[in-house]
Coordinates of C-alpha atoms and ligand atoms in Angstrom, one line a residue:
M4 CA 119.8 146.6 -71.4
S5 CA 117.4 145.2 -68.8
I6 CA 113.8 144.4 -69.8
Q7 CA 112.6 147.5 -67.8
Q8 CA 115.1 149.7 -69.7
T9 CA 114.0 148.3 -73.1
L10 CA 110.4 148.9 -72.2
K11 CA 111.1 152.4 -71.0
K12 CA 113.0 153.1 -74.2
K13 CA 110.1 151.8 -76.3
I14 CA 107.5 153.9 -74.3
D15 CA 109.8 157.0 -74.7
E16 CA 110.0 156.4 -78.4
K17 CA 106.3 156.0 -78.6
R18 CA 105.7 159.2 -76.6
Q19 CA 108.1 161.0 -78.8
G20 CA 106.3 159.7 -81.9
E21 CA 103.1 161.1 -80.4
I22 CA 104.6 164.5 -79.6
L23 CA 106.1 164.7 -83.1
S24 CA 103.2 163.4 -85.0
P25 CA 100.8 166.4 -85.2
A26 CA 103.4 168.5 -87.0
K27 CA 104.5 165.6 -89.2
K28 CA 100.8 164.8 -89.9
K29 CA 100.0 168.4 -90.7
H30 CA 102.9 168.4 -93.1
L31 CA 101.6 165.3 -94.8
S32 CA 98.2 167.0 -95.2
K33 CA 96.2 164.1 -96.5
K34 CA 92.8 164.5 -98.0
M35 CA 89.4 163.0 -96.9
Y36 CA 86.2 163.0 -98.9
I37 CA 83.0 162.3 -96.9
E38 CA 79.6 161.7 -98.5
S39 CA 76.5 161.4 -96.3
Y40 CA 73.2 159.8 -96.9
G41 CA 70.0 159.5 -94.8
C42 CA 68.9 161.5 -91.8
Q43 CA 70.2 164.8 -90.5
M44 CA 71.9 162.8 -87.7
N45 CA 74.2 161.2 -90.3
F46 CA 75.2 164.6 -91.7
S47 CA 75.9 165.7 -88.1
D48 CA 77.9 162.5 -87.5
S49 CA 80.1 163.1 -90.6
E50 CA 81.1 166.4 -89.0
I51 CA 82.3 164.5 -85.9
V52 CA 84.2 162.1 -88.1
A53 CA 85.8 165.0 -89.9
S54 CA 86.9 166.5 -86.6
I55 CA 88.5 163.2 -85.4
L56 CA 90.3 162.8 -88.8
E57 CA 91.4 166.4 -89.0
K58 CA 93.5 165.8 -85.8
E59 CA 95.2 163.0 -87.8
G60 CA 96.2 165.4 -90.6
F61 CA 93.3 164.9 -93.0
S62 CA 91.7 167.9 -94.5
P63 CA 88.3 167.8 -96.3
T64 CA 88.2 167.9 -100.1
S65 CA 85.2 168.0 -102.5
D66 CA 87.3 166.4 -105.2
I67 CA 87.1 162.6 -104.8
T68 CA 90.0 162.0 -107.2
K69 CA 92.3 163.8 -104.8
A70 CA 91.2 161.9 -101.7
D71 CA 93.4 159.5 -99.8
L72 CA 90.4 158.5 -97.7
V73 CA 86.8 158.2 -99.0
F74 CA 84.1 157.6 -96.5
V75 CA 80.4 157.1 -97.1
N76 CA 78.1 157.7 -94.2
T77 CA 75.2 155.2 -94.8
C78 CA 71.5 154.8 -94.2
S79 CA 69.7 151.5 -93.8
I80 CA 66.2 152.8 -93.2
R81 CA 64.8 151.6 -96.6
E82 CA 66.2 149.1 -99.1
K83 CA 66.5 151.9 -101.7
A84 CA 68.8 153.8 -99.4
E85 CA 71.1 150.8 -99.1
N86 CA 71.1 150.3 -102.9
T87 CA 72.1 153.9 -103.5
V88 CA 75.1 153.4 -101.2
R89 CA 76.1 150.1 -103.0
K90 CA 76.2 152.0 -106.3
R91 CA 78.4 154.7 -104.7
L92 CA 80.8 152.1 -103.4
E93 CA 81.1 150.7 -106.9
F94 CA 81.8 154.2 -108.2
Y95 CA 84.5 154.8 -105.5
N96 CA 86.2 151.5 -106.5
S97 CA 86.2 152.4 -110.1
I98 CA 88.0 155.7 -109.2
K99 CA 90.4 153.7 -107.0
K100 CA 91.3 151.4 -109.8
K101 CA 91.8 154.2 -112.4
K102 CA 93.2 157.1 -110.4
N103 CA 94.5 156.1 -107.0
Q104 CA 95.3 152.5 -106.0
K105 CA 96.2 153.6 -102.5
M106 CA 92.8 155.2 -101.8
I107 CA 91.1 153.8 -98.7
V108 CA 87.4 153.3 -98.8
G109 CA 85.3 153.2 -95.6
V110 CA 81.7 152.6 -94.7
L111 CA 80.3 154.6 -91.7
G112 CA 77.0 154.5 -90.0
C113 CA 73.9 152.3 -90.2
M114 CA 74.9 150.0 -93.0
A115 CA 78.2 149.4 -91.4
E116 CA 76.4 148.4 -88.2
R117 CA 73.8 146.2 -90.0
L118 CA 76.1 144.4 -92.4
K119 CA 79.3 144.3 -90.4
N120 CA 82.0 142.0 -91.8
K121 CA 79.8 141.1 -94.8
L122 CA 80.8 144.4 -96.3
L123 CA 84.4 143.5 -96.1
E124 CA 84.2 139.8 -97.0
Q125 CA 81.3 139.3 -99.5
E126 CA 81.2 142.6 -101.2
K127 CA 85.0 143.4 -101.1
L128 CA 84.3 147.0 -101.9
V129 CA 85.6 148.5 -98.7
D130 CA 88.7 148.6 -96.4
I131 CA 87.1 150.0 -93.3
V132 CA 83.7 149.3 -91.6
I133 CA 82.8 151.5 -88.7
G134 CA 79.6 151.8 -86.8
P135 CA 78.0 155.0 -85.4
D136 CA 79.4 154.6 -81.9
A137 CA 83.0 153.7 -82.8
Y138 CA 84.3 156.9 -84.5
R139 CA 86.9 157.5 -81.8
D140 CA 88.6 154.4 -83.1
L141 CA 89.0 155.9 -86.6
P142 CA 92.7 156.8 -86.2
K143 CA 93.6 153.2 -85.4
L144 CA 91.4 151.8 -88.1
V145 CA 92.8 154.1 -90.7
K146 CA 96.3 153.1 -89.7
E147 CA 95.4 149.5 -90.0
A148 CA 93.9 150.1 -93.5
E149 CA 97.0 152.0 -94.5
D150 CA 99.0 148.9 -93.5
G151 CA 96.9 146.9 -95.9
K152 CA 94.7 145.3 -93.3
K153 CA 90.9 145.2 -93.3
A154 CA 89.6 147.2 -90.3
V155 CA 86.3 146.9 -88.5
N156 CA 84.7 148.2 -85.4
V157 CA 80.9 148.0 -84.9
F158 CA 80.8 148.2 -81.1
L159 CA 77.6 149.9 -79.9
S160 CA 77.9 151.9 -76.7
L161 CA 75.6 152.8 -73.8
E162 CA 77.5 156.0 -73.1
E163 CA 79.1 157.5 -76.2
T164 CA 77.7 160.9 -77.2
Y165 CA 80.9 162.5 -78.6
A166 CA 80.1 165.4 -76.2
D167 CA 83.7 166.7 -76.2
I168 CA 84.2 166.6 -80.0
N169 CA 83.9 169.9 -81.7
P170 CA 82.4 169.1 -85.1
V171 CA 84.1 170.4 -88.3
R172 CA 81.2 172.0 -90.2
L173 CA 81.1 170.4 -93.7
N174 CA 79.4 172.1 -96.6
G175 CA 77.7 174.5 -94.3
N176 CA 76.2 177.9 -95.0
G177 CA 77.8 179.5 -91.9
V178 CA 74.3 180.4 -90.6
T179 CA 72.5 177.2 -89.6
A180 CA 74.1 174.1 -87.8
F181 CA 73.1 170.8 -86.4
V182 CA 73.8 170.0 -82.8
S183 CA 73.2 166.4 -81.7
I184 CA 71.6 165.9 -78.3
T185 CA 70.7 162.2 -78.1
R186 CA 71.9 159.1 -79.8
G187 CA 70.2 155.8 -80.4
C188 CA 66.5 154.9 -79.9
D189 CA 64.7 152.7 -77.4
N190 CA 61.3 152.9 -79.1
M191 CA 61.3 149.7 -81.1
C192 CA 58.8 150.7 -83.8
T193 CA 58.3 147.3 -85.5
F194 CA 59.3 148.5 -89.0
C195 CA 62.4 150.4 -88.0
V196 CA 66.0 149.3 -88.2
V197 CA 67.4 152.3 -86.2
P198 CA 67.3 150.7 -82.7
Y199 CA 69.6 147.9 -84.1
T200 CA 72.0 150.1 -86.0
R201 CA 72.3 153.0 -83.6
G202 CA 71.8 151.2 -80.3
R203 CA 70.3 152.2 -77.0
E204 CA 69.1 155.7 -76.3
R205 CA 71.4 158.1 -74.4
S206 CA 71.6 161.8 -73.9
R207 CA 74.4 164.3 -74.1
D208 CA 75.6 166.5 -71.3
P209 CA 73.6 169.8 -71.4
K210 CA 76.8 171.7 -70.6
S211 CA 78.5 170.5 -73.7
I212 CA 75.4 171.2 -75.8
I213 CA 75.1 174.8 -74.5
Q214 CA 78.9 175.3 -75.0
E215 CA 78.6 174.1 -78.6
C216 CA 75.7 176.5 -79.3
Q217 CA 77.5 179.4 -77.7
Q218 CA 80.6 178.7 -79.8
L219 CA 78.4 178.6 -82.9
L220 CA 76.9 181.9 -82.1
K221 CA 80.4 183.4 -81.6
Q222 CA 81.3 182.1 -85.1
G223 CA 78.3 183.9 -86.6
Y224 CA 75.8 181.1 -86.7
K225 CA 72.2 182.2 -86.1
E226 CA 70.2 178.9 -85.9
V227 CA 70.8 175.5 -84.3
T228 CA 68.8 172.4 -84.9
L229 CA 68.9 170.0 -82.0
L230 CA 69.1 166.4 -83.3
G231 CA 68.1 163.0 -82.1
Q232 CA 65.9 160.1 -83.2
N233 CA 63.5 161.0 -80.5
V234 CA 64.5 164.4 -79.0
D235 CA 61.5 164.7 -76.6
S236 CA 62.8 161.7 -74.8
Y237 CA 66.0 163.6 -73.9
L238 CA 67.0 163.0 -70.2
W239 CA 70.4 163.9 -68.8
Y240 CA 71.1 162.4 -65.3
G241 CA 74.9 162.3 -65.4
G242 CA 75.4 160.0 -68.4
G243 CA 74.5 156.5 -69.5
A244 CA 71.6 154.8 -71.2
K245 CA 68.1 156.1 -70.6
K246 CA 67.0 152.6 -69.7
D247 CA 69.4 152.8 -66.7
F248 CA 67.8 156.0 -65.3
I249 CA 65.8 153.9 -62.9
K250 CA 69.1 152.8 -61.2
A251 CA 70.4 156.3 -60.8
S252 CA 70.9 157.9 -57.3
I253 CA 68.2 160.2 -55.9
T254 CA 70.5 163.2 -56.3
A255 CA 71.1 162.3 -60.0
K256 CA 67.4 162.0 -60.5
E257 CA 66.6 165.3 -58.8
S258 CA 69.2 167.2 -60.8
S259 CA 68.2 165.6 -64.1
V260 CA 67.4 167.7 -67.2
N261 CA 64.5 166.9 -69.5
F262 CA 63.9 168.1 -73.1
A263 CA 61.7 171.0 -72.2
Q264 CA 64.3 172.3 -69.7
L265 CA 67.1 171.8 -72.2
L266 CA 65.2 173.7 -74.9
E267 CA 64.6 176.6 -72.6
K268 CA 68.3 176.7 -71.6
I269 CA 69.3 176.9 -75.2
A270 CA 66.7 179.5 -76.1
E271 CA 68.0 181.6 -73.3
I272 CA 71.6 181.7 -74.7
N273 CA 70.7 184.6 -76.9
P274 CA 67.4 185.8 -78.5
E275 CA 69.3 186.2 -81.8
L276 CA 69.9 182.4 -81.9
R277 CA 67.0 180.5 -83.4
V278 CA 66.3 177.0 -82.1
R279 CA 64.8 174.1 -84.0
F280 CA 64.6 170.4 -83.1
S281 CA 64.0 167.1 -84.8
T282 CA 62.5 164.5 -84.5
S283 CA 59.6 164.4 -82.0
N284 CA 58.0 161.1 -81.4
P285 CA 54.3 161.8 -80.6
Q286 CA 54.3 159.4 -77.6
D287 CA 57.1 161.5 -75.9
M288 CA 56.1 165.0 -76.6
S289 CA 55.0 166.7 -73.4
L290 CA 52.8 169.8 -72.8
E291 CA 55.9 171.3 -71.1
V292 CA 57.7 171.2 -74.4
I293 CA 54.7 172.9 -76.1
Q294 CA 54.8 175.6 -73.4
A295 CA 58.5 176.1 -73.9
I296 CA 58.0 176.6 -77.7
K297 CA 55.2 179.1 -76.9
K298 CA 57.2 181.0 -74.3
H299 CA 60.3 181.7 -76.3
P300 CA 60.1 183.7 -79.6
N301 CA 63.4 182.2 -80.8
I302 CA 62.2 178.6 -80.6
C303 CA 60.8 178.1 -84.0
K304 CA 57.1 177.5 -84.4
Y305 CA 57.4 174.3 -86.3
I306 CA 57.1 170.7 -85.1
H307 CA 57.9 167.6 -87.1
L308 CA 55.6 165.0 -85.7
P309 CA 55.7 161.8 -87.7
V310 CA 52.3 160.0 -87.5
Q311 CA 53.1 157.0 -89.8
S312 CA 49.5 156.0 -90.1
G313 CA 46.0 157.4 -89.3
S314 CA 44.7 153.9 -88.3
S315 CA 44.9 152.9 -84.6
K316 CA 45.1 149.2 -85.8
I317 CA 48.2 149.9 -87.9
L318 CA 49.7 152.2 -85.2
K319 CA 49.4 149.2 -82.8
L320 CA 51.1 146.9 -85.3
M321 CA 53.8 149.4 -85.7
N322 CA 54.2 149.7 -81.9
R323 CA 54.1 153.5 -82.1
G324 CA 52.9 153.9 -78.5
Y325 CA 49.9 156.1 -79.4
N326 CA 46.6 155.7 -81.2
R327 CA 44.8 158.0 -83.6
E328 CA 42.8 159.8 -80.9
Q329 CA 45.9 160.4 -78.7
Y330 CA 47.8 161.8 -81.7
L331 CA 44.9 164.1 -82.7
K332 CA 44.6 165.3 -79.0
L333 CA 48.3 166.3 -79.2
I334 CA 47.7 168.1 -82.4
D335 CA 44.7 169.9 -80.8
N336 CA 46.9 170.9 -77.9
I337 CA 49.6 172.3 -80.1
K338 CA 47.1 174.3 -82.2
K339 CA 45.3 175.6 -79.1
E340 CA 48.5 176.8 -77.5
I341 CA 50.4 177.9 -80.6
P342 CA 47.7 178.5 -83.3
E343 CA 50.3 179.5 -86.0
C344 CA 52.5 176.5 -85.4
A345 CA 53.5 174.6 -88.5
I346 CA 53.3 170.8 -88.4
S347 CA 54.9 168.2 -90.6
M348 CA 54.7 164.4 -90.7
D349 CA 56.2 161.2 -91.9
I350 CA 53.8 158.6 -93.3
I351 CA 54.4 155.0 -94.3
T352 CA 52.0 153.5 -96.9
G353 CA 51.3 149.8 -97.3
F354 CA 52.5 148.5 -93.9
C355 CA 51.6 144.9 -93.1
N356 CA 47.9 144.2 -93.1
E357 CA 47.0 147.8 -94.1
T358 CA 43.4 147.7 -95.6
Q359 CA 41.8 150.2 -97.8
E360 CA 39.9 151.3 -94.7
D361 CA 43.2 151.9 -92.8
H362 CA 44.5 153.9 -95.8
K363 CA 41.3 156.0 -95.8
A364 CA 41.9 156.7 -92.1
T365 CA 45.3 158.1 -92.9
L366 CA 43.8 160.3 -95.6
S367 CA 41.1 161.6 -93.2
L368 CA 43.7 162.3 -90.5
M369 CA 45.6 164.3 -93.0
D370 CA 42.4 166.3 -93.8
Y371 CA 42.0 167.0 -90.1
V372 CA 45.5 168.1 -89.4
Q373 CA 46.2 169.9 -92.7
Y374 CA 50.0 169.4 -92.4
D375 CA 52.3 172.1 -93.8
Y376 CA 54.8 169.6 -95.1
G377 CA 55.2 165.8 -95.3
Y378 CA 57.7 163.1 -95.9
M379 CA 56.0 160.0 -97.3
F380 CA 57.3 156.5 -97.9
K381 CA 56.3 153.1 -99.1
Y382 CA 56.9 150.4 -96.5
S383 CA 60.2 148.6 -97.0
E384 CA 60.7 145.5 -95.0
R385 CA 64.0 145.6 -93.2
P386 CA 65.9 142.4 -92.1
N387 CA 65.7 141.4 -88.5
T388 CA 63.1 144.0 -87.4
I389 CA 60.1 142.9 -85.4
A390 CA 57.8 143.4 -88.4
Q391 CA 60.0 141.2 -90.6
K392 CA 60.0 138.4 -88.0
K393 CA 56.4 138.6 -86.8
L394 CA 54.3 140.1 -89.6
T395 CA 54.0 139.6 -93.3
D396 CA 54.8 142.2 -95.9
N397 CA 51.5 141.4 -97.6
I398 CA 50.6 144.6 -99.5
S399 CA 51.5 144.5 -103.2
E400 CA 54.0 147.0 -104.6
E401 CA 51.3 148.3 -106.8
T402 CA 48.9 149.1 -103.9
K403 CA 51.7 150.6 -101.9
Q404 CA 52.5 152.9 -104.8
K405 CA 48.9 153.8 -105.5
R406 CA 48.3 154.7 -101.8
L407 CA 51.6 156.7 -101.7
E408 CA 50.5 158.7 -104.7
E409 CA 47.2 159.5 -103.2
I410 CA 48.9 160.6 -100.0
I411 CA 51.4 162.7 -101.8
K412 CA 48.7 164.4 -103.9
K413 CA 46.7 165.3 -100.8
Q414 CA 49.8 166.6 -99.1
S415 CA 50.7 168.9 -101.9
Q416 CA 47.2 170.3 -101.9
H417 CA 47.5 171.0 -98.1
S418 CA 51.0 172.5 -98.5
L419 CA 49.7 174.8 -101.2
I420 CA 46.7 175.9 -99.0
N421 CA 49.0 176.6 -96.1
M422 CA 51.5 178.5 -98.2
K423 CA 48.7 180.6 -99.9
K424 CA 47.5 181.7 -96.4
K425 CA 50.9 183.4 -96.0
I426 CA 50.4 185.7 -99.1
G427 CA 50.1 189.3 -98.1
K428 CA 51.6 188.8 -94.7
K429 CA 55.1 189.8 -93.4
Y430 CA 57.5 187.3 -91.8
E431 CA 60.9 187.5 -90.2
V432 CA 63.3 185.5 -92.3
L433 CA 66.8 184.4 -91.5
V434 CA 68.9 184.9 -94.7
E435 CA 70.7 181.7 -95.3
G436 CA 72.3 182.0 -98.7
V437 CA 72.0 182.8 -102.4
S438 CA 69.1 181.2 -104.2
K439 CA 70.1 178.3 -106.4
R440 CA 67.9 179.5 -109.2
S441 CA 68.8 183.1 -109.3
S442 CA 72.1 184.9 -108.2
T443 CA 70.2 188.1 -107.6
H444 CA 68.0 186.5 -104.9
F445 CA 68.5 185.2 -101.4
Y446 CA 66.8 182.3 -99.7
G447 CA 65.9 182.0 -96.1
R448 CA 63.3 180.5 -93.8
T449 CA 60.5 181.7 -91.6
T450 CA 59.9 180.4 -88.1
H451 CA 57.5 177.9 -89.7
N452 CA 60.3 176.4 -91.8
A453 CA 58.8 177.8 -95.0
T454 CA 61.5 178.7 -97.5
V455 CA 61.3 182.2 -98.9
I456 CA 63.0 183.6 -102.0
F457 CA 63.4 187.4 -102.3
E458 CA 65.6 189.9 -104.1
K459 CA 68.9 190.6 -102.3
E460 CA 68.7 194.4 -102.0
N461 CA 71.1 195.5 -99.3
V462 CA 70.8 192.7 -96.7
K463 CA 73.5 190.2 -95.8
I464 CA 73.6 186.4 -95.3
G465 CA 73.1 185.7 -91.6
E466 CA 70.8 188.7 -91.0
Y467 CA 67.2 188.7 -90.0
V468 CA 64.9 190.6 -92.4
M469 CA 61.2 191.2 -92.6
V470 CA 59.8 189.9 -95.9
E471 CA 56.4 190.5 -97.4
I472 CA 55.0 187.4 -99.1
L473 CA 53.7 188.1 -102.6
D474 CA 53.3 184.7 -104.2
C475 CA 54.0 181.0 -103.6
T476 CA 54.3 177.4 -105.0
S477 CA 53.5 174.4 -102.8
A478 CA 57.1 174.3 -101.7
T479 CA 58.4 177.9 -101.8
L480 CA 57.2 181.4 -100.8
I481 CA 58.2 184.3 -103.0
G482 CA 58.5 187.7 -101.3
K483 CA 60.1 191.1 -101.1
I484 CA 61.9 192.8 -98.3
A485 CA 59.5 195.0 -96.4
N486 CA 60.6 198.5 -95.8
N487 CA 58.6 199.4 -92.7
G488 CA 59.4 196.2 -90.7
Ligands
SAH517 N1 62.8 158.8 -85.1 C1 61.9 159.2 -86.1 C2 62.0 158.5 -87.4 C3 63.3 158.0 -87.9 S1 63.3 157.2 -89.5 C4 60.5 159.1 -85.6 O1 60.2 159.1 -84.4 O2 59.5 158.9 -86.3 C5 62.5 158.4 -90.5 C6 61.3 158.0 -91.2 O3 61.5 156.9 -92.1 C7 60.2 157.4 -90.2 O4 59.5 158.4 -89.6 C8 59.4 156.5 -91.2 O5 58.3 157.3 -91.7 C9 60.4 156.1 -92.3 N2 60.7 154.7 -92.1 C10 61.4 154.1 -91.1 N3 61.5 152.8 -91.4 C11 60.9 152.6 -92.6 C12 60.6 151.4 -93.3 N4 61.1 150.2 -92.9 N5 60.0 151.5 -94.5 C13 59.6 152.7 -94.9 N6 59.8 153.9 -94.2 C14 60.4 153.8 -93.0
F3S518 FE1 62.8 154.3 -85.6 FE2 60.6 154.6 -84.1 FE3 63.0 155.1 -83.1 S1 60.8 155.2 -86.2 S2 64.2 155.8 -84.8 S3 62.3 153.1 -83.7 S4 61.1 156.3 -82.8

């Protein structure tokens, strides 16, 4: 046999293997167990991972002892998040030893990207390490791991958006779904590890986003949450990193789509489909976006607008790109245009050089805005961030904790005030599922993202229903289905 013939035979065999493999793989029906930590984006990414692995013959299981493949999608945002993942890895390894020596353990996401080979070499708890932009390489890496090799891919891309991948909805309620629209972040907030673990910012083709939303609607979903680290910065100009937009052709620039335009396109799919989005960075939120929210009844009247600090000095050290006055101006604009709009925030306490005065500025900003909800954290220094390199983590743990408690206390007062204002009113609620506390009650959310619990009566999950609010706690509204709409 000539070299060419041998090569052809090899290629034919390989092709045949590929043709035969789906059936064979289906027959094998291996099990995957995926656990996700951190932001909503991670939960959404796990659905992309599940889709890629399903094609390889893996079906999801919620029983870890039955899994051939265990993946943990990880978060690096704070030290605590990483410690939680380390504990889980030890737990998976104990199961591996006791129950299934062949079980493959993989680390996905931000910790994979941050720690790379260290996870394989030093910690010896994992077989596969794969960063957020490399999931298409999973079939190859799983094969390598099955062959007993340690497999790693932490390549960060300027283009990858997984636009064509149809996510497998994991642990969903069949009513609400995440749809990712941008990946990565270019903002370089000095405290944040995300630009290093998720790479440069890029946007997904609006056609594929709209298709995914239409498909969800067909399957009975009634709400989509558009996801990105900084959704307001969305810009589609044919693909590629946002930083390269400047080099795009005039035609590409002219036909580009920004976030406000995308939001409107999605809202126009169907008035029955609610639209939410997260996260908005204050420096990128335009008046056009506020107008789009105002114009479309199905765009939820709720904006998550992380402030991080109420002190302009601290905001500058954080490189947030806005100061206290600019942030408050944005809040005023939102409240002027959409008076009933709910607003939530993220705040970090005890960032480098934060004085008592800076802390008081945060408290007074909270008093001004009266946020509906809040997510509050103690500053956690992350390796290799600008803050770690250029600033000193000089606020004691005790002070960070004390300030955090003050902020949490104030926020729960504000949440309660805002919830109480809703008593006696009627709201349209999307029924999402059975209440965890009571099997005779449903839970759902108002446009403002307030959770409402109410007796089931004769409505179904996935329906919109008018609910009259009777009572509340700082986190939940309690209501009853209103008879006369
Ligand atoms: N893209 C979002 C935030 C992503 S991270 C934005 O524009 O704000 C989610 C939240 O985690 C941040 O808003 C911040 O409040 C918090 N966070 C990020 N890095 C942190 C750190 N090093 N220590 C404590 N909290 C942090
Ligand atoms: Fe992080 Fe700031 Fe981007 S908080 S995700 S660098 S907007």
